[in-house]
Structure formats: C-alpha cells, structure tokens
PDB file of C-alpha atoms and ligand atoms in Angstrom:
ATOM      1  CA  MET A 243       0.023   0.014   0.115  1.00  0.00           C
ATOM      2  CA  ARG A 244       1.367   3.669  -1.038  1.00  0.00           C
ATOM      3  CA  PRO A 245       1.977   5.893   1.859  1.00  0.00           C
ATOM      4  CA  THR A 246      -1.173   7.606   2.352  1.00  0.00           C
ATOM      5  CA  VAL A 247      -2.140  11.858   2.816  1.00  0.00           C
ATOM      6  CA  LEU A 248      -5.244  12.608   4.630  1.00  0.00           C
ATOM      7  CA  CYS A 249      -6.335  15.241   3.348  1.00  0.00           C
ATOM      8  CA  PHE A 250      -8.631  17.582   5.145  1.00  0.00           C
ATOM      9  CA  SER A 251     -10.631  19.721   2.222  1.00  0.00           C
ATOM     10  CA  GLY A 252     -13.672  20.748   1.057  1.00  0.00           C
ATOM     11  CA  LEU A 253     -15.113  19.857  -2.470  1.00  0.00           C
ATOM     12  CA  ASP A 254     -15.498  22.022  -5.252  1.00  0.00           C
ATOM     13  CA  PRO A 255     -17.904  21.067  -8.273  1.00  0.00           C
ATOM     14  CA  SER A 256     -15.551  22.673 -10.756  1.00  0.00           C
ATOM     15  CA  GLY A 257     -13.161  19.785  -9.876  1.00  0.00           C
ATOM     16  CA  GLY A 258     -10.407  22.903 -10.160  1.00  0.00           C
ATOM     17  CA  ALA A 259      -9.650  23.359  -6.257  1.00  0.00           C
ATOM     18  CA  GLY A 260     -10.675  21.304  -3.179  1.00  0.00           C
ATOM     19  CA  LEU A 261     -10.404  17.558  -2.661  1.00  0.00           C
ATOM     20  CA  GLN A 262     -10.211  17.074  -6.301  1.00  0.00           C
ATOM     21  CA  ALA A 263      -7.233  19.160  -6.804  1.00  0.00           C
ATOM     22  CA  ASP A 264      -5.870  17.062  -3.535  1.00  0.00           C
ATOM     23  CA  ILE A 265      -6.437  13.695  -4.777  1.00  0.00           C
ATOM     24  CA  GLU A 266      -4.784  14.388  -8.064  1.00  0.00           C
ATOM     25  CA  ALA A 267      -1.841  16.224  -6.899  1.00  0.00           C
ATOM     26  CA  VAL A 268      -1.213  13.640  -4.366  1.00  0.00           C
ATOM     27  CA  GLY A 269      -1.711  10.828  -6.995  1.00  0.00           C
ATOM     28  CA  ASN A 270       0.694  12.405  -9.011  1.00  0.00           C
ATOM     29  CA  SER A 271       2.978  12.692  -6.357  1.00  0.00           C
ATOM     30  CA  GLY A 272       3.424   8.713  -5.698  1.00  0.00           C
ATOM     31  CA  ALA A 273       1.336   8.468  -2.825  1.00  0.00           C
ATOM     32  CA  HIS A 274      -2.285   7.564  -2.221  1.00  0.00           C
ATOM     33  CA  ALA A 275      -5.003  10.230  -1.473  1.00  0.00           C
ATOM     34  CA  ALA A 276      -7.587   9.742   1.713  1.00  0.00           C
ATOM     35  CA  ILE A 277     -10.187  12.554   2.431  1.00  0.00           C
ATOM     36  CA  ALA A 278     -11.859  14.183   5.323  1.00  0.00           C
ATOM     37  CA  CYS A 279     -14.356  16.359   3.684  1.00  0.00           C
ATOM     38  CA  THR A 280     -14.796  19.622   5.370  1.00  0.00           C
ATOM     39  CA  ALA A 281     -17.074  21.398   3.139  1.00  0.00           C
ATOM     40  CA  LEU A 282     -19.599  21.095   0.003  1.00  0.00           C
ATOM     41  CA  THR A 283     -18.828  24.501  -1.488  1.00  0.00           C
ATOM     42  CA  ILE A 284     -21.193  25.825  -4.393  1.00  0.00           C
ATOM     43  CA  GLN A 285     -19.204  27.094  -7.259  1.00  0.00           C
ATOM     44  CA  ASN A 286     -17.555  26.849 -10.612  1.00  0.00           C
ATOM     45  CA  SER A 287     -14.240  28.174 -12.276  1.00  0.00           C
ATOM     46  CA  GLN A 288     -15.771  32.152 -11.983  1.00  0.00           C
ATOM     47  CA  GLN A 289     -17.390  32.398  -8.146  1.00  0.00           C
ATOM     48  CA  VAL A 290     -18.137  31.223  -5.114  1.00  0.00           C
ATOM     49  CA  PHE A 291     -21.896  31.099  -4.658  1.00  0.00           C
ATOM     50  CA  GLY A 292     -21.735  29.773  -0.900  1.00  0.00           C
ATOM     51  CA  PHE A 293     -20.676  26.379   1.318  1.00  0.00           C
ATOM     52  CA  LYS A 294     -22.063  24.351   3.917  1.00  0.00           C
ATOM     53  CA  ALA A 295     -19.483  23.150   6.355  1.00  0.00           C
ATOM     54  CA  THR A 296     -19.371  19.643   7.940  1.00  0.00           C
ATOM     55  CA  SER A 297     -19.708  19.450  11.531  1.00  0.00           C
ATOM     56  CA  LYS A 298     -16.551  18.615  13.674  1.00  0.00           C
ATOM     57  CA  GLU A 299     -18.490  15.188  14.438  1.00  0.00           C
ATOM     58  CA  LEU A 300     -18.654  14.165  11.165  1.00  0.00           C
ATOM     59  CA  LEU A 301     -15.326  15.259   9.945  1.00  0.00           C
ATOM     60  CA  LEU A 302     -13.135  13.345  12.851  1.00  0.00           C
ATOM     61  CA  ALA A 303     -15.629  10.340  12.276  1.00  0.00           C
ATOM     62  CA  GLN A 304     -14.528  10.325   8.674  1.00  0.00           C
ATOM     63  CA  ALA A 305     -10.860  10.865   9.603  1.00  0.00           C
ATOM     64  CA  ASN A 306     -10.688   8.098  12.442  1.00  0.00           C
ATOM     65  CA  ALA A 307     -12.766   5.816   9.865  1.00  0.00           C
ATOM     66  CA  VAL A 308      -8.827   5.573   8.253  1.00  0.00           C
ATOM     67  CA  VAL A 309      -6.409   6.168  10.820  1.00  0.00           C
ATOM     68  CA  ASN A 310      -6.101   2.326  11.706  1.00  0.00           C
ATOM     69  CA  ASP A 311      -6.881   1.570   8.245  1.00  0.00           C
ATOM     70  CA  LEU A 312      -4.591   2.963   5.819  1.00  0.00           C
ATOM     71  CA  PRO A 313      -0.795   4.012   6.319  1.00  0.00           C
ATOM     72  CA  ILE A 314      -1.208   7.708   6.822  1.00  0.00           C
ATOM     73  CA  LYS A 315       2.055   9.542   6.640  1.00  0.00           C
ATOM     74  CA  VAL A 316       1.132  12.949   6.580  1.00  0.00           C
ATOM     75  CA  VAL A 317      -1.974  15.394   7.024  1.00  0.00           C
ATOM     76  CA  LYS A 318      -2.662  18.086   4.644  1.00  0.00           C
ATOM     77  CA  SER A 319      -5.526  20.571   5.062  1.00  0.00           C
ATOM     78  CA  GLY A 320      -7.079  23.068   2.918  1.00  0.00           C
ATOM     79  CA  MET A 321     -10.776  25.073   3.323  1.00  0.00           C
ATOM     80  CA  LEU A 322     -11.430  24.315   6.989  1.00  0.00           C
ATOM     81  CA  GLY A 323     -14.713  26.125   6.907  1.00  0.00           C
ATOM     82  CA  THR A 324     -15.057  26.496  10.407  1.00  0.00           C
ATOM     83  CA  THR A 325     -13.323  27.198  13.722  1.00  0.00           C
ATOM     84  CA  ASP A 326     -15.003  24.146  15.129  1.00  0.00           C
ATOM     85  CA  ASN A 327     -13.418  22.256  12.138  1.00  0.00           C
ATOM     86  CA  ILE A 328     -10.407  23.740  12.882  1.00  0.00           C
ATOM     87  CA  ALA A 329      -9.752  22.795  16.502  1.00  0.00           C
ATOM     88  CA  ALA A 330     -11.206  19.383  15.374  1.00  0.00           C
ATOM     89  CA  LEU A 331      -7.968  18.871  13.381  1.00  0.00           C
ATOM     90  CA  ALA A 332      -5.767  20.540  16.108  1.00  0.00           C
ATOM     91  CA  ASP A 333      -7.465  17.517  18.671  1.00  0.00           C
ATOM     92  CA  PHE A 334      -6.438  15.010  15.940  1.00  0.00           C
ATOM     93  CA  LEU A 335      -3.038  16.393  15.060  1.00  0.00           C
ATOM     94  CA  ARG A 336      -2.625  16.442  18.778  1.00  0.00           C
ATOM     95  CA  ALA A 337      -3.450  12.796  19.254  1.00  0.00           C
ATOM     96  CA  HIS A 338      -1.305  11.552  16.084  1.00  0.00           C
ATOM     97  CA  PRO A 339       2.326  13.283  16.670  1.00  0.00           C
ATOM     98  CA  ASP A 340       4.078  11.108  14.272  1.00  0.00           C
ATOM     99  CA  TYR A 341       2.202  12.160  11.267  1.00  0.00           C
ATOM    100  CA  LEU A 342       3.999  15.365   9.384  1.00  0.00           C
ATOM    101  CA  TYR A 343       1.257  17.903   8.862  1.00  0.00           C
ATOM    102  CA  VAL A 344       1.100  20.934   5.405  1.00  0.00           C
ATOM    103  CA  LEU A 345      -1.250  23.672   6.936  1.00  0.00           C
ATOM    104  CA  ASP A 346      -2.442  25.675   3.547  1.00  0.00           C
ATOM    105  CA  PRO A 347      -4.009  28.243   5.195  1.00  0.00           C
ATOM    106  CA  VAL A 348      -6.853  28.588   2.424  1.00  0.00           C
ATOM    107  CA  LEU A 349      -8.513  31.796   3.992  1.00  0.00           C
ATOM    108  CA  VAL A 350     -10.855  33.122   0.387  1.00  0.00           C
ATOM    109  CA  ALA A 351     -10.659  31.177  -3.270  1.00  0.00           C
ATOM    110  CA  ASN A 352      -8.709  32.474  -5.927  1.00  0.00           C
ATOM    111  CA  SER A 353     -11.923  33.988  -7.553  1.00  0.00           C
ATOM    112  CA  GLY A 354     -12.217  36.611  -4.401  1.00  0.00           C
ATOM    113  CA  GLY A 355     -15.459  34.186  -2.955  1.00  0.00           C
ATOM    114  CA  SER A 356     -15.767  33.455   0.702  1.00  0.00           C
ATOM    115  CA  LEU A 357     -14.556  30.371   1.927  1.00  0.00           C
ATOM    116  CA  GLY A 358     -15.195  31.072   5.808  1.00  0.00           C
ATOM    117  CA  ASN A 359     -15.267  33.825   7.973  1.00  0.00           C
ATOM    118  CA  GLN A 360     -12.144  35.331   7.817  1.00  0.00           C
ATOM    119  CA  ALA A 361     -11.672  37.060  10.988  1.00  0.00           C
ATOM    120  CA  THR A 362     -12.229  34.041  13.115  1.00  0.00           C
ATOM    121  CA  LEU A 363     -10.323  31.596  10.664  1.00  0.00           C
ATOM    122  CA  VAL A 364      -7.366  33.518  11.434  1.00  0.00           C
ATOM    123  CA  GLN A 365      -7.588  33.492  15.187  1.00  0.00           C
ATOM    124  CA  ALA A 366      -8.250  29.889  15.036  1.00  0.00           C
ATOM    125  CA  PHE A 367      -5.216  29.117  12.675  1.00  0.00           C
ATOM    126  CA  VAL A 368      -2.903  30.462  15.706  1.00  0.00           C
ATOM    127  CA  GLU A 369      -3.794  26.821  17.247  1.00  0.00           C
ATOM    128  CA  LEU A 370      -2.405  24.974  13.980  1.00  0.00           C
ATOM    129  CA  ILE A 371       0.538  27.052  13.353  1.00  0.00           C
ATOM    130  CA  PRO A 372       2.750  24.898  15.764  1.00  0.00           C
ATOM    131  CA  LEU A 373       1.521  21.706  14.700  1.00  0.00           C
ATOM    132  CA  ALA A 374       2.706  22.169  11.182  1.00  0.00           C
ATOM    133  CA  THR A 375       5.458  20.586   9.599  1.00  0.00           C
ATOM    134  CA  LEU A 376       5.358  23.143   6.477  1.00  0.00           C
ATOM    135  CA  ILE A 377       2.636  26.356   6.176  1.00  0.00           C
ATOM    136  CA  THR A 378       2.091  27.260   2.569  1.00  0.00           C
ATOM    137  CA  PRO A 379       0.454  31.285   2.546  1.00  0.00           C
ATOM    138  CA  ASN A 380       0.374  32.984  -0.200  1.00  0.00           C
ATOM    139  CA  THR A 381       1.022  36.879   0.823  1.00  0.00           C
ATOM    140  CA  VAL A 382      -2.148  37.641   1.308  1.00  0.00           C
ATOM    141  CA  GLU A 383      -2.847  34.894   3.631  1.00  0.00           C
ATOM    142  CA  LEU A 384       0.523  35.522   5.335  1.00  0.00           C
ATOM    143  CA  ARG A 385      -0.147  39.187   5.757  1.00  0.00           C
ATOM    144  CA  ALA A 386      -3.543  38.043   7.382  1.00  0.00           C
ATOM    145  CA  LEU A 387      -2.565  35.892   9.635  1.00  0.00           C
ATOM    146  CA  THR A 388      -0.058  37.895  10.884  1.00  0.00           C
ATOM    147  CA  GLY A 389      -1.556  41.591  10.847  1.00  0.00           C
ATOM    148  CA  GLU A 390       1.863  42.739   9.290  1.00  0.00           C
ATOM    149  CA  ASP A 391       2.492  44.242   5.969  1.00  0.00           C
ATOM    150  CA  ASP A 392       5.643  44.024   5.484  1.00  0.00           C
ATOM    151  CA  LEU A 393       6.424  40.371   4.013  1.00  0.00           C
ATOM    152  CA  GLU A 394      10.085  39.940   5.965  1.00  0.00           C
ATOM    153  CA  ARG A 395       8.257  40.975   9.366  1.00  0.00           C
ATOM    154  CA  ALA A 396       5.649  38.951   8.580  1.00  0.00           C
ATOM    155  CA  THR A 397       7.208  35.560   8.006  1.00  0.00           C
ATOM    156  CA  ALA A 398       9.390  36.411  11.513  1.00  0.00           C
ATOM    157  CA  LYS A 399       6.105  37.054  13.068  1.00  0.00           C
ATOM    158  CA  LEU A 400       4.941  33.436  11.626  1.00  0.00           C
ATOM    159  CA  PHE A 401       7.854  31.850  13.264  1.00  0.00           C
ATOM    160  CA  ALA A 402       7.078  33.547  16.597  1.00  0.00           C
ATOM    161  CA  MET A 403       3.841  32.306  16.984  1.00  0.00           C
ATOM    162  CA  GLY A 404       5.766  28.980  16.316  1.00  0.00           C
ATOM    163  CA  ALA A 405       5.811  28.153  12.856  1.00  0.00           C
ATOM    164  CA  GLN A 406       8.506  25.257  11.747  1.00  0.00           C
ATOM    165  CA  ALA A 407       8.508  25.853   8.292  1.00  0.00           C
ATOM    166  CA  VAL A 408       7.199  28.405   5.693  1.00  0.00           C
ATOM    167  CA  LEU A 409       6.638  28.444   1.930  1.00  0.00           C
ATOM    168  CA  VAL A 410       6.084  32.130   1.293  1.00  0.00           C
ATOM    169  CA  LYS A 411       4.086  32.014  -2.351  1.00  0.00           C
ATOM    170  CA  GLY A 412       4.621  35.160  -4.400  1.00  0.00           C
ATOM    171  CA  GLY A 413       1.958  34.793  -7.072  1.00  0.00           C
ATOM    172  CA  HIS A 414      -0.419  37.761  -5.309  1.00  0.00           C
ATOM    173  CA  GLU A 415       2.617  40.172  -5.598  1.00  0.00           C
ATOM    174  CA  ASP A 416       2.948  42.495  -8.038  1.00  0.00           C
ATOM    175  CA  THR A 417       5.821  40.773 -10.194  1.00  0.00           C
ATOM    176  CA  PRO A 418       4.548  41.023 -13.918  1.00  0.00           C
ATOM    177  CA  ASP A 419       7.222  38.586 -15.268  1.00  0.00           C
ATOM    178  CA  HIS A 420       7.583  36.220 -12.722  1.00  0.00           C
ATOM    179  CA  ILE A 421       6.897  35.085  -9.224  1.00  0.00           C
ATOM    180  CA  ARG A 422       9.114  34.001  -6.856  1.00  0.00           C
ATOM    181  CA  ASN A 423       8.554  31.716  -4.185  1.00  0.00           C
ATOM    182  CA  ALA A 424      10.654  31.109  -0.454  1.00  0.00           C
ATOM    183  CA  LEU A 425      11.118  28.429   1.517  1.00  0.00           C
ATOM    184  CA  TYR A 426      11.923  29.511   5.282  1.00  0.00           C
ATOM    185  CA  ILE A 427      12.542  26.948   7.783  1.00  0.00           C
ATOM    186  CA  ASN A 428      13.306  27.813  11.571  1.00  0.00           C
ATOM    187  CA  ASN A 429      13.000  31.212  10.361  1.00  0.00           C
ATOM    188  CA  GLU A 430      16.046  31.433   7.968  1.00  0.00           C
ATOM    189  CA  MET A 431      15.367  31.291   4.068  1.00  0.00           C
ATOM    190  CA  VAL A 432      16.737  27.937   2.687  1.00  0.00           C
ATOM    191  CA  SER A 433      15.901  28.224  -0.670  1.00  0.00           C
ATOM    192  CA  GLU A 434      14.333  30.807  -3.947  1.00  0.00           C
ATOM    193  CA  THR A 435      12.886  30.144  -6.731  1.00  0.00           C
ATOM    194  CA  ARG A 436      11.852  32.524  -9.397  1.00  0.00           C
ATOM    195  CA  CYS A 437       9.713  31.271 -12.429  1.00  0.00           C
ATOM    196  CA  PRO A 438       7.908  32.962 -15.504  1.00  0.00           C
ATOM    197  CA  ARG A 439       4.626  34.444 -14.345  1.00  0.00           C
ATOM    198  CA  LEU A 440       2.056  32.511 -16.823  1.00  0.00           C
ATOM    199  CA  GLU A 441      -0.539  34.625 -17.930  1.00  0.00           C
ATOM    200  CA  GLY A 442      -4.470  34.423 -16.411  1.00  0.00           C
ATOM    201  CA  GLU A 443      -5.933  33.056 -13.236  1.00  0.00           C
ATOM    202  CA  TYR A 444      -5.718  29.533 -11.809  1.00  0.00           C
ATOM    203  CA  HIS A 445      -8.397  27.497 -10.104  1.00  0.00           C
ATOM    204  CA  GLY A 446      -6.844  25.527  -7.372  1.00  0.00           C
ATOM    205  CA  SER A 447      -3.103  26.029  -8.099  1.00  0.00           C
ATOM    206  CA  GLY A 448      -2.478  26.680  -4.177  1.00  0.00           C
ATOM    207  CA  CYS A 449      -4.481  23.501  -3.199  1.00  0.00           C
ATOM    208  CA  SER A 450      -2.184  21.506  -6.019  1.00  0.00           C
ATOM    209  CA  LEU A 451       1.369  22.539  -4.777  1.00  0.00           C
ATOM    210  CA  ALA A 452       0.614  22.325  -0.963  1.00  0.00           C
ATOM    211  CA  SER A 453      -0.710  18.399  -2.085  1.00  0.00           C
ATOM    212  CA  PHE A 454       1.984  17.619  -4.183  1.00  0.00           C
ATOM    213  CA  ILE A 455       4.606  18.651  -0.998  1.00  0.00           C
ATOM    214  CA  ALA A 456       2.945  16.235   1.246  1.00  0.00           C
ATOM    215  CA  GLY A 457       2.721  13.620  -1.170  1.00  0.00           C
ATOM    216  CA  ARG A 458       6.605  13.695  -1.523  1.00  0.00           C
ATOM    217  CA  LEU A 459       6.829  14.144   1.999  1.00  0.00           C
ATOM    218  CA  ALA A 460       4.623  10.787   2.504  1.00  0.00           C
ATOM    219  CA  MET A 461       7.079   9.273   0.087  1.00  0.00           C
ATOM    220  CA  GLY A 462      10.136  10.309   1.700  1.00  0.00           C
ATOM    221  CA  ASP A 463      11.681  13.420   0.385  1.00  0.00           C
ATOM    222  CA  GLN A 464      13.259  16.020   2.676  1.00  0.00           C
ATOM    223  CA  LEU A 465      11.243  19.168   2.619  1.00  0.00           C
ATOM    224  CA  LYS A 466      13.285  21.190   0.564  1.00  0.00           C
ATOM    225  CA  GLN A 467      13.223  18.616  -2.353  1.00  0.00           C
ATOM    226  CA  ALA A 468       9.566  17.731  -1.789  1.00  0.00           C
ATOM    227  CA  VAL A 469       9.099  21.610  -2.404  1.00  0.00           C
ATOM    228  CA  GLN A 470      11.319  21.899  -5.328  1.00  0.00           C
ATOM    229  CA  HIS A 471       9.730  18.608  -6.912  1.00  0.00           C
ATOM    230  CA  ALA A 472       6.360  20.418  -6.318  1.00  0.00           C
ATOM    231  CA  GLU A 473       7.183  23.651  -7.599  1.00  0.00           C
ATOM    232  CA  THR A 474       8.169  21.777 -10.979  1.00  0.00           C
ATOM    233  CA  TRP A 475       5.462  19.813 -11.092  1.00  0.00           C
ATOM    234  CA  LEU A 476       3.153  22.843 -10.469  1.00  0.00           C
ATOM    235  CA  PHE A 477       4.268  24.865 -13.313  1.00  0.00           C
ATOM    236  CA  GLY A 478       3.734  21.783 -16.021  1.00  0.00           C
ATOM    237  CA  VAL A 479       0.144  21.555 -14.896  1.00  0.00           C
ATOM    238  CA  LEU A 480      -0.346  25.369 -14.856  1.00  0.00           C
ATOM    239  CA  LYS A 481       1.062  25.667 -18.595  1.00  0.00           C
ATOM    240  CA  TYR A 482      -1.386  23.110 -19.854  1.00  0.00           C
ATOM    241  CA  ALA A 483      -4.425  24.156 -17.967  1.00  0.00           C
ATOM    242  CA  GLU A 484      -7.672  24.147 -19.548  1.00  0.00           C
ATOM    243  CA  THR A 485     -10.107  27.526 -19.683  1.00  0.00           C
ATOM    244  CA  PRO A 486     -13.414  26.036 -19.314  1.00  0.00           C
ATOM    245  CA  VAL A 487     -15.711  29.616 -20.210  1.00  0.00           C
ATOM    246  CA  PRO A 488     -13.790  32.799 -21.472  1.00  0.00           C
ATOM    247  CA  ASN A 489     -14.405  34.482 -17.546  1.00  0.00           C
ATOM    248  CA  GLY A 490     -13.614  31.366 -16.014  1.00  0.00           C
ATOM    249  CA  GLN A 491     -10.227  30.857 -13.934  1.00  0.00           C
ATOM    250  CA  LYS A 492      -8.055  27.722 -15.719  1.00  0.00           C
ATOM    251  CA  ILE A 493      -8.330  24.680 -14.287  1.00  0.00           C
ATOM    252  CA  PRO A 494      -4.977  22.703 -14.073  1.00  0.00           C
ATOM    253  CA  LYS A 495      -4.073  19.643 -16.187  1.00  0.00           C
ATOM    254  CA  ARG A 496      -2.830  17.549 -13.253  1.00  0.00           C
ATOM    255  CA  PHE A 497      -3.004  14.605 -15.757  1.00  0.00           C
TER     256      PHE A 497
HETATM  257  N1  PLP B 100     -10.325  24.180  -1.318  1.00  0.00           N
HETATM  258  C1  PLP B 100     -11.699  24.580  -1.531  1.00  0.00           C
HETATM  259  C2  PLP B 100     -12.931  24.013  -1.657  1.00  0.00           C
HETATM  260  C3  PLP B 100     -11.626  25.528  -2.904  1.00  0.00           C
HETATM  261  O1  PLP B 100     -12.869  25.837  -3.178  1.00  0.00           O
HETATM  262  C4  PLP B 100     -10.603  26.513  -2.775  1.00  0.00           C
HETATM  263  C5  PLP B 100     -10.851  27.907  -3.873  1.00  0.00           C
HETATM  264  O2  PLP B 100     -12.002  27.847  -4.403  1.00  0.00           O
HETATM  265  C6  PLP B 100      -9.444  26.400  -2.356  1.00  0.00           C
HETATM  266  C7  PLP B 100      -9.600  25.207  -1.409  1.00  0.00           C
HETATM  267  C8  PLP B 100      -8.234  27.022  -2.730  1.00  0.00           C
HETATM  268  O3  PLP B 100      -7.953  27.102  -3.995  1.00  0.00           O
HETATM  269  P1  PLP B 100      -6.368  27.632  -4.223  1.00  0.00           P
HETATM  270  O4  PLP B 100      -6.143  26.479  -4.655  1.00  0.00           O
HETATM  271  O5  PLP B 100      -6.954  28.430  -5.636  1.00  0.00           O
HETATM  272  O6  PLP B 100      -6.343  28.821  -3.271  1.00  0.00           O
END
C-alpha cells in the first residue's frame, strides 16, 4: 500500500480546487490520497456561491475511520470552513504526533469568494500553526495571519507564532514577469525560486502545490526536495491548464 496523505479539504464542484485537486496532486506525487471532507462548496470556475461546512463530529468520524486502516504518513489541510473544524483538526493532530502536517491556510478562493469568516478563521489558525511541519501561505494569507504588511516582518512573526517551516508563495505580488517563492526553515531562508509568470488566473493552484508537497513528504523526500519537486510539477500542470469559459479561471491539467 502506498504511503497515504490524509487531506482535510472541501468539495469544489468545478474540480479545479479542493479535494479533487488534492486527490490528483497526491496521486501524481506517487502517494495515495484519503479525504476527510470539511465542506461542500457551491462554485464554478468563475465564482463561489456559498458553502455548507461539515460538522466537527462528522469530520473527525471520517478521519478516524481510516486511521487504523491506511498507512497515513502526512496530513494536509486546505479549506476548513469553520473554527470548530480547525479546533477538531488540532485535536486530531495532537492525538497523532507522528504524522507530518502541511497547512495550506486557505481563507478565500482565488476568485475572491468567501470560504469562511476570515477574521475568526485567522484567530483559530493560531492553534494549528505550531503543529505544522510546513505552512504554505500566499502573501495575502501571510499578511492576514500575522497582521504585518512587510513580508519579512510577517514571515518572522509567523515563526514567532510557532511555525517550523514556511513556503511564502509570491503569486499575488506585483511582479509582472515572474513569481518568486521562498522557503524558510526555523526563520532562515533555505531556498528561493523564480519562475516565469504564466498568463491568466488559475483555480486550485495552491491546493495542488501543497498536496504535491504533502505527497512527496509521504514518499520520503526531505522538505526542501519536496518543495522543489512540487514547484517543478506545478509549473507544468499550470502551463497546460484548460480554460472552461472565457471568464473562468483556468483548471490545472494534473494528468
Ligand atoms: N478549497 C476549496 C474547497 C476551494 O473551493 C478553494 C478555492 O476555490 C480552495 C481550497 C483554494 O483554492 P486555491 O488553490 O485556488 O487557493
């Protein structure tokens, strides 16, 4: 049985983001994906219309059903939807300290739609931050989590809040011709990558990257190597992403 990544993530009916992105990305990394579904969202490639979060009892029941069943090595979380679900995940992680944990601190969809109450989610994430092997914020999420505008100060603050490693993703920064990502371990930058900025908006790029990293960690990569593998893979799947409708975000082609 392949090493397993247990993903706490929401359903996106368009198949671009959320649990489908996780399944496809983890599958491509060589690992097996298991899912504890956090929410059913109502959205397409253009906008989010709403969502219904899973109760914390149902969420934990899903996760606990596979704990003694699958060789779980890594937990990955994306959209969690409610502060109750965040607290439930924190309890689950504390009960399983041997699992690595990749925290993608999803606050809003790339289309701008709400995936939860941002102010309360930010407060609740404080409990998850010290439990994570790696946190993968984009710069919007990094600023929201720390209340710091300056990226260096924001990164340092995330470490002061207990982070162990942080991948700062620069896709939302004003760098027209490239995207810069930087990986920090224990508040020290250990690698920096720049890739050409592809045209257009992408649905589920963050989910895909974090899940591929989680999959590579499950397969035995060291953190730096897992991030490098994932960045190379993501660039390929975004390059061949498909546009469903003229105004829609592109859907990564993960196969
Ligand atoms: N999880 C779900 C269920 C979503 O619907 C979205 C965005 O729509 C995300 C996560 C975050 O997606 P992205 O990878 O585009 O940041």
